[in-house]
Coordinates of C-alpha atoms in Angstrom, one line a residue:
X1 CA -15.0 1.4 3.4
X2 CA -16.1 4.8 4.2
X3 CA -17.5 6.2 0.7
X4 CA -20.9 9.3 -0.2
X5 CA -22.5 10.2 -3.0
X6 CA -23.4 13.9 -1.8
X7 CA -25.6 16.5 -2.7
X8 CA -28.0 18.9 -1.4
X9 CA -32.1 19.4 -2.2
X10 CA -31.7 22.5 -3.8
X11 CA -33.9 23.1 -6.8
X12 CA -31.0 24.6 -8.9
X13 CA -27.6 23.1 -7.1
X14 CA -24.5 25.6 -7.5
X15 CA -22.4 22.7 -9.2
X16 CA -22.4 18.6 -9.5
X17 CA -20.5 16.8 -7.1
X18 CA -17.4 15.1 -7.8
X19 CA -17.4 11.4 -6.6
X20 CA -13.6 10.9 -5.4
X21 CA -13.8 14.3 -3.9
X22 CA -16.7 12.9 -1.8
X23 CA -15.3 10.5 -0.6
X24 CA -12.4 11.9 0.4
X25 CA -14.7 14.4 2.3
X26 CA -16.4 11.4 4.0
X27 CA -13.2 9.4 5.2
X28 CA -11.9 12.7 7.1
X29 CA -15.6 13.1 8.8
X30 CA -15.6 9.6 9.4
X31 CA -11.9 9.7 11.1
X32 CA -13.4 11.8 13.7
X33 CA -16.5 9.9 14.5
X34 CA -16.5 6.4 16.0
X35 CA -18.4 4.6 13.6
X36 CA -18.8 0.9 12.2
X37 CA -16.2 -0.3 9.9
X38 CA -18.7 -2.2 8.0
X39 CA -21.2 0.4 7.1
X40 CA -21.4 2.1 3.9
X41 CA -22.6 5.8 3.2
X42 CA -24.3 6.9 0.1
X43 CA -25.9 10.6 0.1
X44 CA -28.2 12.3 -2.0
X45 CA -27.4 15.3 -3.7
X46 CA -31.3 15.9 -4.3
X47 CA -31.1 18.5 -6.7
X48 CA -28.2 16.7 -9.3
X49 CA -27.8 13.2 -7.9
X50 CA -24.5 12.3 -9.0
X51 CA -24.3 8.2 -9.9
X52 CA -21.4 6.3 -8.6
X53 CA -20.9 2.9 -6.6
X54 CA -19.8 2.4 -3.0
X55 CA -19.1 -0.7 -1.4
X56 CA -19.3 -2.0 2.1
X57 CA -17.5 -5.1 3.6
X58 CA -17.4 -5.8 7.3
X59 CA -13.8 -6.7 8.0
X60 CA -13.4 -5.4 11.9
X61 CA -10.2 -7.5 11.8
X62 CA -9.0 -9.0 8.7
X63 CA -8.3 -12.5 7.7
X64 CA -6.3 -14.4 5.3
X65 CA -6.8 -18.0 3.5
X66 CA -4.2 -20.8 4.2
X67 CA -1.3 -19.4 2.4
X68 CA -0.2 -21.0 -1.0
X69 CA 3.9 -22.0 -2.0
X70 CA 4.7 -20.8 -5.8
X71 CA 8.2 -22.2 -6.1
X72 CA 10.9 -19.3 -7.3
X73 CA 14.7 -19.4 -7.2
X74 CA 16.7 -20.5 -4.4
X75 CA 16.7 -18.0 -1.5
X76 CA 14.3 -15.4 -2.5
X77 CA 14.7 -12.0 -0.4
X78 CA 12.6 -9.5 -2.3
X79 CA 9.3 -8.7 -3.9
X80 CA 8.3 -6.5 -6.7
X81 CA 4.1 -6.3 -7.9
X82 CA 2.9 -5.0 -11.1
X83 CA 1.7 -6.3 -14.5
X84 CA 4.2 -7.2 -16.7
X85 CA 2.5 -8.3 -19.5
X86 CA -0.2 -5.8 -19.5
X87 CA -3.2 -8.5 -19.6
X88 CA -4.6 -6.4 -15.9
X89 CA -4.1 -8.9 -14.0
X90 CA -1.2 -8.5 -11.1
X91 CA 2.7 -10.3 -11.7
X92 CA 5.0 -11.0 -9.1
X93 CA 9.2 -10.7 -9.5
X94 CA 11.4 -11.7 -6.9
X95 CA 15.1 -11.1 -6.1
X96 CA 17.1 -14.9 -5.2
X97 CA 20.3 -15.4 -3.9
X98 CA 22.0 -18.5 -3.0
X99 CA 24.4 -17.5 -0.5
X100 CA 26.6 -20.9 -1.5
X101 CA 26.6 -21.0 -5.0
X102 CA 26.8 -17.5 -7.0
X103 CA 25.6 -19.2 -10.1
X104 CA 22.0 -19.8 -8.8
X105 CA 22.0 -15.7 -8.3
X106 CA 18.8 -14.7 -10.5
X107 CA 15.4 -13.0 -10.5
X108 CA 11.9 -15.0 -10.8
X109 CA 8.7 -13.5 -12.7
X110 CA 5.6 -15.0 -11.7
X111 CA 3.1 -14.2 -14.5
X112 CA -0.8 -13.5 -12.1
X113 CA -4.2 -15.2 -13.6
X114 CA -6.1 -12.8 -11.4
X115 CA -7.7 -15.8 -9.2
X116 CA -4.5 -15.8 -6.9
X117 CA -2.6 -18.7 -8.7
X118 CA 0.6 -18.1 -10.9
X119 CA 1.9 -19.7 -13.7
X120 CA 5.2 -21.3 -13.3
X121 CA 8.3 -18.9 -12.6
X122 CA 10.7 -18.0 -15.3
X123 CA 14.6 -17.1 -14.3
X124 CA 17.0 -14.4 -15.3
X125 CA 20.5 -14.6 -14.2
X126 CA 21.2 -11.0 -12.6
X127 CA 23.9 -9.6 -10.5
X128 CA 25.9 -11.1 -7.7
X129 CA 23.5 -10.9 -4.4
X130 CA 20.6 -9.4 -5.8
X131 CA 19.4 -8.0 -2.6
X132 CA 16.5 -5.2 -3.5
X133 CA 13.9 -5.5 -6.5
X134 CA 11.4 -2.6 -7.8
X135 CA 8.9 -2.5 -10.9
X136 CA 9.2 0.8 -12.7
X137 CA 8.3 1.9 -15.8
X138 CA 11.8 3.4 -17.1
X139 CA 11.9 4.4 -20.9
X140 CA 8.3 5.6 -21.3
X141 CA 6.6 2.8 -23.6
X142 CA 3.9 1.6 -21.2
X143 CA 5.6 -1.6 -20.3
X144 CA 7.0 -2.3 -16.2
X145 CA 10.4 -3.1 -15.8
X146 CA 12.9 -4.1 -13.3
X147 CA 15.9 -2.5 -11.5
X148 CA 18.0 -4.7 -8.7
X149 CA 20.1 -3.7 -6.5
X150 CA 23.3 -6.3 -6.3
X151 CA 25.3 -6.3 -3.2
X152 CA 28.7 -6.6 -4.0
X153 CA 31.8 -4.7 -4.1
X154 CA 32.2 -2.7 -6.3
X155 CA 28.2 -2.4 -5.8
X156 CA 26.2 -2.4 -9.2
X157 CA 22.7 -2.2 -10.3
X158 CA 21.0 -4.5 -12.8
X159 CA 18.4 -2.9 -15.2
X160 CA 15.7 -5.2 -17.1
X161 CA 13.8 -3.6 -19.6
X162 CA 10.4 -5.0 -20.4
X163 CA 8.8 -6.3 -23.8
X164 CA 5.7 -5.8 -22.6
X165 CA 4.5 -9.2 -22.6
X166 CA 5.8 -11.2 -19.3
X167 CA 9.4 -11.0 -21.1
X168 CA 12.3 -8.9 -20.0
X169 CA 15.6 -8.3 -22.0
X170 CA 19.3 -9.5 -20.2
X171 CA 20.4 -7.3 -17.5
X172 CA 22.1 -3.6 -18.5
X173 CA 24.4 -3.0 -15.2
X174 CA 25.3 0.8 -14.0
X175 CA 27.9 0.7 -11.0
X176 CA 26.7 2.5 -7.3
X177 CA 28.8 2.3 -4.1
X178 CA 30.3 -0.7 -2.6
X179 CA 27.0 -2.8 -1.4
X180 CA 24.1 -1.8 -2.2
X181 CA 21.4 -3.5 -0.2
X182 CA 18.0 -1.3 -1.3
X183 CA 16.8 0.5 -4.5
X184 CA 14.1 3.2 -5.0
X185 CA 12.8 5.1 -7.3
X186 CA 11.9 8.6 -7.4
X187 CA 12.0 12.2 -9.9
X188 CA 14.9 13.6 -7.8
X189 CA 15.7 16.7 -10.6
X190 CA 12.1 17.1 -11.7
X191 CA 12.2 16.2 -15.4
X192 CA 9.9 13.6 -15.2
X193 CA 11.6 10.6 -16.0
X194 CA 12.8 7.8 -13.1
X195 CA 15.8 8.3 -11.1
X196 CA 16.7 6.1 -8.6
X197 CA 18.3 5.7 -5.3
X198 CA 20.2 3.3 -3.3
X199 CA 21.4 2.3 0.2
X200 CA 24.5 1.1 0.2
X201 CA 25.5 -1.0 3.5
X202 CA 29.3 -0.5 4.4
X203 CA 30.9 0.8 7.8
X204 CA 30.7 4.5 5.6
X205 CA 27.6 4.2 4.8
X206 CA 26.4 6.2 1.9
X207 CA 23.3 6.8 -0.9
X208 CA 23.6 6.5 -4.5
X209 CA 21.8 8.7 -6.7
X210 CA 21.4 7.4 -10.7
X211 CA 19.8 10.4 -12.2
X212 CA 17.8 8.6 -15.1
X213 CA 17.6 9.8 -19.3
X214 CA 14.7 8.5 -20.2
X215 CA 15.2 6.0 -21.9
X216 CA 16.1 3.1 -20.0
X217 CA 19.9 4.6 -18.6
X218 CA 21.6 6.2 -16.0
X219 CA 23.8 9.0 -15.4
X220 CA 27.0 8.4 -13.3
X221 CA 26.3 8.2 -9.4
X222 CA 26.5 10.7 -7.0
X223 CA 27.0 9.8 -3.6
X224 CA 26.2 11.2 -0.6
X225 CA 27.5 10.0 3.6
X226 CA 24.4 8.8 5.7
X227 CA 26.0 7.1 8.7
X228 CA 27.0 3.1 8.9
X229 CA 25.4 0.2 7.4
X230 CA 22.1 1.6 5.7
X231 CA 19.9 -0.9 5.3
X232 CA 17.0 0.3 3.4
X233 CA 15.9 3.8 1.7
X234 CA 12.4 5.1 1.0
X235 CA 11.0 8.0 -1.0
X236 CA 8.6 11.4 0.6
X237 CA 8.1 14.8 0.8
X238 CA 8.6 15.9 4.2
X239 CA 8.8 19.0 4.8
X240 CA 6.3 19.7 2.1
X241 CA 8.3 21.8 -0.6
X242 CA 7.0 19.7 -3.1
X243 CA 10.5 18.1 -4.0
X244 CA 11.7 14.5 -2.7
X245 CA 13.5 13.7 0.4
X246 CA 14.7 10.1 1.3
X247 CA 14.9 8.0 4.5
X248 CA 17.3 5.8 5.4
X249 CA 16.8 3.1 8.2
X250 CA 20.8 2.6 9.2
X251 CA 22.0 1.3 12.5
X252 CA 20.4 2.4 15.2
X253 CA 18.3 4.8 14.2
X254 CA 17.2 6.6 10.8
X255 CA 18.8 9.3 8.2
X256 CA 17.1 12.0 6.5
X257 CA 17.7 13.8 3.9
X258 CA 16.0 16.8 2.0
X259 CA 15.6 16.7 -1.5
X260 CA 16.7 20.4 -3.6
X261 CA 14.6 19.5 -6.6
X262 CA 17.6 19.6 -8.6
X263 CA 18.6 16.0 -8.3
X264 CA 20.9 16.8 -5.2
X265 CA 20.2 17.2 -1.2
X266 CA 20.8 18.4 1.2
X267 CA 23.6 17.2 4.2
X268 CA 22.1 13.9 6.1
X269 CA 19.5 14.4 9.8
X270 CA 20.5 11.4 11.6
X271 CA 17.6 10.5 14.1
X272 CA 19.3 8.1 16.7
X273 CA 16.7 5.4 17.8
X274 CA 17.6 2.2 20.4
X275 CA 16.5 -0.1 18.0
X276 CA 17.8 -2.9 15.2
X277 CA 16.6 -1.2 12.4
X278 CA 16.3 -2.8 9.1
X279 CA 13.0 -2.1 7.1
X280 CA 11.6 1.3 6.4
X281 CA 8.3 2.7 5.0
X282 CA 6.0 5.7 4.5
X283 CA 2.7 6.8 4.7
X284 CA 0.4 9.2 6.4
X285 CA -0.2 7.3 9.5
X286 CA -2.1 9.2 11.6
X287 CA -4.5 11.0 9.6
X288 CA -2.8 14.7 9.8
X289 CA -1.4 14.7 6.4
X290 CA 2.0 14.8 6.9
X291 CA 4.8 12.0 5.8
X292 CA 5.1 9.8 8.5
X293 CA 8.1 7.5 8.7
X294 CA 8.2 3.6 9.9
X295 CA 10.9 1.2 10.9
X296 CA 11.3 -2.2 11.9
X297 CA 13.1 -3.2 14.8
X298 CA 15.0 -6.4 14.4
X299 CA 15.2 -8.1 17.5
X300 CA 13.2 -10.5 20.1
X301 CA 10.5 -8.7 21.0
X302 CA 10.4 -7.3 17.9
X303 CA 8.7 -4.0 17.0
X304 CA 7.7 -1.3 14.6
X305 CA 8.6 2.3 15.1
X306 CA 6.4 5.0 13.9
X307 CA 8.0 8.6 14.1
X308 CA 5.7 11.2 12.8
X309 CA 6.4 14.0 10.6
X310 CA 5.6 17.1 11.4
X311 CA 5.8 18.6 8.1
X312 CA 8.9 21.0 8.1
X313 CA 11.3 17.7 7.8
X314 CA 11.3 17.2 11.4
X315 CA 9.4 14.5 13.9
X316 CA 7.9 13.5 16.7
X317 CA 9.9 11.0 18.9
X318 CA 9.0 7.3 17.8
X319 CA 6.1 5.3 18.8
X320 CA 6.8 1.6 19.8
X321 CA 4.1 -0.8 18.4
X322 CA 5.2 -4.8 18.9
X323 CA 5.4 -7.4 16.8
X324 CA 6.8 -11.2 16.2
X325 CA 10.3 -11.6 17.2
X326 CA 12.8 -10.5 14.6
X327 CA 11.4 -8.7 12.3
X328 CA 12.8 -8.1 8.6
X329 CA 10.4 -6.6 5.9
X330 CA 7.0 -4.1 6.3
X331 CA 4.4 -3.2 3.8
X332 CA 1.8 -0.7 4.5
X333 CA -2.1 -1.1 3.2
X334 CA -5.3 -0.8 4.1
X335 CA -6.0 -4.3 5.2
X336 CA -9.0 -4.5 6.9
X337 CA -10.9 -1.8 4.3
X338 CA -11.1 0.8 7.0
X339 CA -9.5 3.6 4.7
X340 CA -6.6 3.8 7.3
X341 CA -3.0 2.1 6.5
X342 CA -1.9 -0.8 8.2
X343 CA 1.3 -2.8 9.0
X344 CA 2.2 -6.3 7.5
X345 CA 5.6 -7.5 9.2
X346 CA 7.6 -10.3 8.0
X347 CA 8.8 -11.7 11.4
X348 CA 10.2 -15.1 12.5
X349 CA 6.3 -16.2 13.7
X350 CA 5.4 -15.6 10.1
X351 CA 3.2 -12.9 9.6
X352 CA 2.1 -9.8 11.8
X353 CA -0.9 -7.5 11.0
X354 CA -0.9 -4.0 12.8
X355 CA -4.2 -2.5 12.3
X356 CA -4.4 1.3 12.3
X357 CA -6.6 3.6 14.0
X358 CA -7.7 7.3 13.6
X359 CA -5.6 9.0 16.1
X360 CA -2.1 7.0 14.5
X361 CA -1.7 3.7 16.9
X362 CA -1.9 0.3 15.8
X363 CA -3.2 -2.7 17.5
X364 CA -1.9 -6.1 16.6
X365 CA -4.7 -8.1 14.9
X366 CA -3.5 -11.8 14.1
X367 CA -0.3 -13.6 13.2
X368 CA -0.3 -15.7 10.3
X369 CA 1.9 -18.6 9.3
X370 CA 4.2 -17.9 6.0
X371 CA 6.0 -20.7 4.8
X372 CA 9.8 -21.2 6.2
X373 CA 11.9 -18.1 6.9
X374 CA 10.1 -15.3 5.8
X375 CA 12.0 -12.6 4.8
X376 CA 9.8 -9.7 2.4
X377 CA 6.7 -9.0 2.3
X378 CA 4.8 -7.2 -0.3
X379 CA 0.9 -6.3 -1.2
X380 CA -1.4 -6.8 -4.2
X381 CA -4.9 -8.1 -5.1
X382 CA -4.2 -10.7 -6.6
X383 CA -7.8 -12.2 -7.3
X384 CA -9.2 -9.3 -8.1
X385 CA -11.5 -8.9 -5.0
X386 CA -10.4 -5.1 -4.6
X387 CA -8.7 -6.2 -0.7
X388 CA -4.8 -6.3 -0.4
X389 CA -3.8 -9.8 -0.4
X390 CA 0.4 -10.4 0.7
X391 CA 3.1 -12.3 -0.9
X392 CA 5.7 -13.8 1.2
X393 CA 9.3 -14.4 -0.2
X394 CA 10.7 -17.9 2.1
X395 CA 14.2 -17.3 2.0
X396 CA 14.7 -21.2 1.5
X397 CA 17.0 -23.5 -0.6
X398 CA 13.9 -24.3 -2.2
X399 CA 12.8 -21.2 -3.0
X400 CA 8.9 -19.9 -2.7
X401 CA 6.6 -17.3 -2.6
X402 CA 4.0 -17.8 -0.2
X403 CA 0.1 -16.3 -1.4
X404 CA -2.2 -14.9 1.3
X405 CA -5.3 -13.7 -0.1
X406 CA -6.8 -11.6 2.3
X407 CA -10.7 -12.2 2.7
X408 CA -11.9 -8.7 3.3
X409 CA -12.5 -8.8 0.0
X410 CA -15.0 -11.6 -0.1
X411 CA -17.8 -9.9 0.8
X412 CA -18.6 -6.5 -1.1
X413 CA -22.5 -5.1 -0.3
X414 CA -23.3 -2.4 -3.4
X415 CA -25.6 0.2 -2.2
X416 CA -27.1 2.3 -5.0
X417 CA -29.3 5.2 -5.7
X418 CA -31.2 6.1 -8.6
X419 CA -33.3 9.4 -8.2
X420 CA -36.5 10.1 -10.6
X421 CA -38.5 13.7 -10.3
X422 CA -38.7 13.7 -6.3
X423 CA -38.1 10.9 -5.2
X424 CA -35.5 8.6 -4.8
X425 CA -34.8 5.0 -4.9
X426 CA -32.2 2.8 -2.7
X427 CA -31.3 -0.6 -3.3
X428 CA -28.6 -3.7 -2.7
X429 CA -28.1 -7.4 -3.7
X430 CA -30.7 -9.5 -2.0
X431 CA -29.6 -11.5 0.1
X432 CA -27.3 -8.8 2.2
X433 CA -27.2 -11.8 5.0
X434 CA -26.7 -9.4 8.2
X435 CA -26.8 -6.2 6.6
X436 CA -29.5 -3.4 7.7
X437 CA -30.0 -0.3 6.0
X438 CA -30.3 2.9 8.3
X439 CA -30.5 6.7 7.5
X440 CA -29.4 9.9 9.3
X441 CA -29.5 13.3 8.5
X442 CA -26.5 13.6 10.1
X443 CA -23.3 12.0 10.2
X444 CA -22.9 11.6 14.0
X445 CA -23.3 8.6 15.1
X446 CA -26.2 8.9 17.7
X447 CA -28.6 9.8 14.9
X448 CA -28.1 6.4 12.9
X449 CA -31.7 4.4 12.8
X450 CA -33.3 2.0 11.0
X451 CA -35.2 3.5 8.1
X452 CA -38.9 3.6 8.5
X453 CA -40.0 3.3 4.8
X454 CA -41.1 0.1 3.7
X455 CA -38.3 -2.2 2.0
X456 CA -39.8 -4.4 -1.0
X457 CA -37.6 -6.8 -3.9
X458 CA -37.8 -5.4 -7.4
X459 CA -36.9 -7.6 -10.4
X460 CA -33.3 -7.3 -10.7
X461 CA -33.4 -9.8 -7.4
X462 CA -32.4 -6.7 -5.2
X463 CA -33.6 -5.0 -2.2
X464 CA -35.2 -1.5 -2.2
X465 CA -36.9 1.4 -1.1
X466 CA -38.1 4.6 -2.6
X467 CA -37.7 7.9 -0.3
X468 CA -39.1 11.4 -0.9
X469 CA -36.5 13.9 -1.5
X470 CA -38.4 16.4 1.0
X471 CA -35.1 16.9 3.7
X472 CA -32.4 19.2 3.3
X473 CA -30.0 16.4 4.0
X474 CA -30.1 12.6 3.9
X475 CA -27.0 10.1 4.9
X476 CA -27.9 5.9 3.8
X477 CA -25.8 3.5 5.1
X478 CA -25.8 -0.5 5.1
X479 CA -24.6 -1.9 8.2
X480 CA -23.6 -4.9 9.9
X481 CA -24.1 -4.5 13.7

């Protein structure tokens, strides 16, 4: 993690830094300078030292524990993270459908204990082939609740309303299009309350819009023609007008279209790609802060492709990055701590990890085994380690959820700085096994050494130093070489 406390030795500073803004600052310098993922930057501002924490883990390529089976519903096929009982402490709901017997057709909640265990799953009958799952807070009194996607015809969508305590009320249903396969959620008419969105998988192919009231409900649909057999719909701005667009991955290739801010859009972009398609995501994945669009390709070799935006609403051609055969399901995070997003991929080997780089490629890291069939994947901490662990949904008659708590989070170095008069001192937990503490007064990478003032252990069984604020700049960082 790539974090600074800044500030400058000026005997009257013009203003006291902001933290976040910092370190904002210091993830885009650090983009463009090849340094160690496990070092951690804290500056001095020397004339208002602003106090904050930064953390440094050295997770070059990240790894997760054997993965742990929570049972759920029979044939679970999607995820939805957040806390539904509002103790802080991540849930997990999940989407079944047994494809031979209708009556097993339900959704699981999986109440979190923050260590990355669950309590045992409680079922609510939903919809026929609930195929898509999201967590949403939807009426405005602080409690998550739950809207799935049914695929049936006519298609409808089941809306749980939370009590706030684990609980959800029975299922509300508001109709969409014949076969809805994905749900999203997004403030498509700008009066801030939830509206949401689905892609609805037919030979027609279309997108339901559900402009929401506020209170739990849902307009009638409007509909709008995408191209055949949409398989999944995701939420951005891009062409940066400040009102939402959507992207659809559909067969062979991807749809666009460009929000109006009223709760309408504009006629569909189809993008035609050679590819399966089946998952899609967003993110800014090559650092140039535009929307970025990703899709799975579902075949043997399978593959991710990346297309990036350019910011009007157009792209660049896509990127192929590979994967495990058949891929079905992607979620984005930062899974190696690096401050750039990466790529989990449910895939017939399990489990791929994509790590990103600065300049927007991705090289595969590890695959990881999942349980039977995987077929979503979603992130969360789940043991409150501040890394992205992943949940797996096992699209089995027995019904699981497979746990991968992802290590990076294991091992978090605190480097600190209190400054008194004119000096300053610098400390971390003893023992920092590996760790060596370097300065620069300059965030190029050539001028990183190893500090020359003399490192004692204070009381509070840390490390430390004490520096004289006499330089017009100074950069600390812990790092593990």
């Amino acid at each position: 993690m790539f974090c600074s406390l800044t500030t400058r030795p000026d005997s009257s500073p013009s203003r006291v830094c902001d933290f976040s803004e910092v370190c904002q600052a210091s993830k885009e310098r650090m983009k463009a300078s090849p340094l160690s993922k496990a070092a951690l930057f804290a500056c001095l501002l020397l004339g208002g030292f602003v106090n904050g924490n930064a953390q440094a883990n050295d997770c070059s390529s990240p790894s997760f524990v054997t993965p742990a089976a929570f049972p759920v519903g029979e044939y679970p096929v999607s995820l939805a993270v957040g806390d539904f009982n509002g103790d802080g402490k991540l849930d997990l709901a999940t989407s079944n459908q047994d494809p031979g017997n209708q009556s097993f057709h339900s959704i699981s909640i999986l109440l979190g204990k923050g260590d990355g265990t669950f309590s045992a799953a409680t079922n609510y009958p939903s919809g026929l082939y609930p195929s898509s799952i999201v967590s949403v807070e939807l009426n405005a009194d602080f409690k998550i609740d739950l809207v799935v996607a049914n695929n049936t015809s006519p298609g409808t969508l089941s809306v749980f309303l939370g009590n706030g305590n684990g609980t959800f009320g029975s299922a509300t249903t508001y109709s969409t299009e014949s076969s809805p396969i994905s749900v999203a959620v997004g403030d498509f008419n700008e009066d801030s309350k939830p509206d949401l969105v689905t892609a609805n998988y037919t030979t027609g192919g279309t997108v339901s819009i559900l402009v929401g009231k506020g209170d739990g409900s849902f307009h009638a649909p409007t509909n709008y023609e995408v191209g055949r057999f949409p398989e999944s719909v995701a939420v951005s701005d891009f062409n940066e007008d400040a009102h939402l667009d959507l992207v659809l991955a559909k067969e062979n290739g991807v749809a666009v279209l460009l929000g109006i801010g009223n709760g309408t859009f504009s006629p569909v972009t189809s993008i035609p790609l050679n590819a399966e398609t089946e998952s899609v995501a967003v993110g800014d994945f090559n650092g140039d802060k535009h929307a970025d669009v990703a899709v799975v390709d579902d075949d043997a070799p399978g593959s991710i492709l990346v297309l990036s935006g350019l910011g009007n609403g157009s792209f660049h051609p896509a990127t192929n990055h590979a994967t495990g055969d058949y891929p079905l399901s992607l979620a984005v995070g930062d899974y190696d701590s690096d401050g750039l997003p990466d790529f989990a991929v449910a895939d017939d080997t399990g489990i791929s990890v994509l790590l990103g780089t600065s300049n927007g490629t991705f090289r595969v890291s590890s695959g990881i085994g999942a349980g039977l069939t995987p077929f979503s994947v979603e992130k969360g901490d789940f043991n409150g380690d501040h890394a992205p662990d992943l949940t797996i949904a096992n699209y089995t008659t027995n019904g699981t959820v497979s746990l991968l708590l992802n290590t990076c989070g294991t091992e978090r170095v605190e480097l600190s700085i209190v400054r008194s008069n004119n000096t300053a001192t610098v400390s971390w937990p003893y023992p920092s096994t590996g760790y060596l503490l370097e300065s620069a007064t300059n965030l190029n990478m050539i001028y990183w050494q190893t500090v020359l003032e003399a490192v004692t252990t204070n009381n509070a069984g840390r490390w430390q130093l004490t520096v004289l604020l006499n330089q017009s700049e100074r950069y600390f960082r812990l790092h593990k070489p």
